[in-house]
Amino acid sequence: QQKIVMKVNMSSQKSRTKALKIVASANGVSFVGLEGEEKDKLVVIGDVDAVKLTNSLRKKVGHTDIISLAEDKPN
């Protein structure tokens, strides 16, 4: 499992919902959440291809950058 934090250009609630739906429908995702002061960072946990996810978000939502990619250690 890995934890991916991405900064997505989400200006409205509609684009946030769209981004969350895209990520949630991807195979291997076990958790999706928003963080950051402007709720512009998407946190994804699961066995997922970060590059494919980023590309589909870029196509459907807008500019997307991967901020961090790390192993998610269970507590």
mmCIF file of C-alpha atoms in Angstrom:
data_model
loop_
_atom_site.group_PDB
_atom_site.id
_atom_site.type_symbol
_atom_site.label_atom_id
_atom_site.label_comp_id
_atom_site.label_asym_id
_atom_site.label_seq_id
_atom_site.Cartn_x
_atom_site.Cartn_y
_atom_site.Cartn_z
ATOM 1 C CA GLN A 1 0.000 0.000 0.000
ATOM 2 C CA GLN A 2 1.163 3.498 -0.737
ATOM 3 C CA LYS A 3 0.063 6.974 0.259
ATOM 4 C CA ILE A 4 -0.085 9.484 -2.585
ATOM 5 C CA VAL A 5 -0.621 13.196 -1.968
ATOM 6 C CA MET A 6 -1.544 15.210 -5.068
ATOM 7 C CA LYS A 7 -2.229 18.888 -5.553
ATOM 8 C CA VAL A 8 -5.179 19.225 -7.914
ATOM 9 C CA ASN A 9 -6.477 22.474 -9.383
ATOM 10 C CA MET A 10 -10.012 22.278 -7.939
ATOM 11 C CA SER A 11 -11.688 25.687 -7.907
ATOM 12 C CA SER A 12 -15.265 24.641 -7.197
ATOM 13 C CA GLN A 13 -17.162 22.030 -5.207
ATOM 14 C CA LYS A 14 -18.194 20.444 -8.515
ATOM 15 C CA SER A 15 -14.574 19.832 -9.571
ATOM 16 C CA ARG A 16 -13.745 18.446 -6.082
ATOM 17 C CA THR A 17 -16.613 15.970 -6.379
ATOM 18 C CA LYS A 18 -15.489 15.006 -9.882
ATOM 19 C CA ALA A 19 -11.892 14.431 -8.745
ATOM 20 C CA LEU A 20 -13.006 12.327 -5.773
ATOM 21 C CA LYS A 21 -15.246 10.194 -8.025
ATOM 22 C CA ILE A 22 -12.415 9.589 -10.506
ATOM 23 C CA VAL A 23 -10.000 8.521 -7.762
ATOM 24 C CA ALA A 24 -12.573 6.423 -5.890
ATOM 25 C CA SER A 25 -13.439 4.487 -9.057
ATOM 26 C CA ALA A 26 -9.788 3.527 -9.667
ATOM 27 C CA ASN A 27 -8.787 -0.063 -8.913
ATOM 28 C CA GLY A 28 -6.957 -0.720 -5.645
ATOM 29 C CA VAL A 29 -7.925 2.484 -3.841
ATOM 30 C CA SER A 30 -8.755 1.937 -0.160
ATOM 31 C CA PHE A 31 -8.979 5.566 1.045
ATOM 32 C CA VAL A 32 -9.573 8.968 -0.567
ATOM 33 C CA GLY A 33 -9.601 12.284 1.248
ATOM 34 C CA LEU A 34 -9.088 16.026 0.883
ATOM 35 C CA GLU A 35 -6.646 18.040 2.959
ATOM 36 C CA GLY A 36 -4.959 21.411 2.985
ATOM 37 C CA GLU A 37 -6.364 24.818 3.859
ATOM 38 C CA GLU A 38 -8.138 25.196 0.521
ATOM 39 C CA LYS A 39 -8.994 21.495 0.229
ATOM 40 C CA ASP A 40 -6.789 21.344 -2.859
ATOM 41 C CA LYS A 41 -4.720 18.316 -1.856
ATOM 42 C CA LEU A 42 -6.037 14.847 -2.593
ATOM 43 C CA VAL A 43 -4.812 11.980 -0.395
ATOM 44 C CA VAL A 44 -5.062 8.486 -1.888
ATOM 45 C CA ILE A 45 -4.137 5.284 -0.077
ATOM 46 C CA GLY A 46 -4.021 1.911 -1.794
ATOM 47 C CA ASP A 47 -2.274 -0.197 -4.417
ATOM 48 C CA VAL A 48 -2.607 2.232 -7.286
ATOM 49 C CA ASP A 49 -0.530 3.456 -10.238
ATOM 50 C CA ALA A 50 0.184 7.093 -9.326
ATOM 51 C CA VAL A 51 1.070 8.104 -12.890
ATOM 52 C CA LYS A 52 -2.126 6.701 -14.422
ATOM 53 C CA LEU A 53 -4.184 8.351 -11.688
ATOM 54 C CA THR A 54 -2.454 11.694 -12.226
ATOM 55 C CA ASN A 55 -2.960 11.505 -15.990
ATOM 56 C CA SER A 56 -6.677 10.755 -15.712
ATOM 57 C CA LEU A 57 -7.109 13.640 -13.243
ATOM 58 C CA ARG A 58 -5.239 15.963 -15.603
ATOM 59 C CA LYS A 59 -7.527 14.958 -18.478
ATOM 60 C CA LYS A 60 -10.801 15.259 -16.593
ATOM 61 C CA VAL A 61 -10.281 17.869 -13.846
ATOM 62 C CA GLY A 62 -7.270 20.064 -14.474
ATOM 63 C CA HIS A 63 -3.646 20.632 -13.536
ATOM 64 C CA THR A 64 -2.401 17.928 -11.142
ATOM 65 C CA ASP A 65 0.960 17.528 -9.403
ATOM 66 C CA ILE A 66 2.185 14.639 -7.267
ATOM 67 C CA ILE A 67 3.431 16.137 -4.001
ATOM 68 C CA SER A 68 4.512 12.967 -2.231
ATOM 69 C CA LEU A 69 4.537 9.229 -2.711
ATOM 70 C CA ALA A 70 5.304 7.024 0.282
ATOM 71 C CA GLU A 71 4.734 3.590 1.738
ATOM 72 C CA ASP A 72 1.711 3.619 4.016
ATOM 73 C CA LYS A 73 2.559 1.716 7.193
ATOM 74 C CA PRO A 74 -0.415 0.274 9.056
ATOM 75 C CA ASN A 75 -0.655 1.402 12.700
#
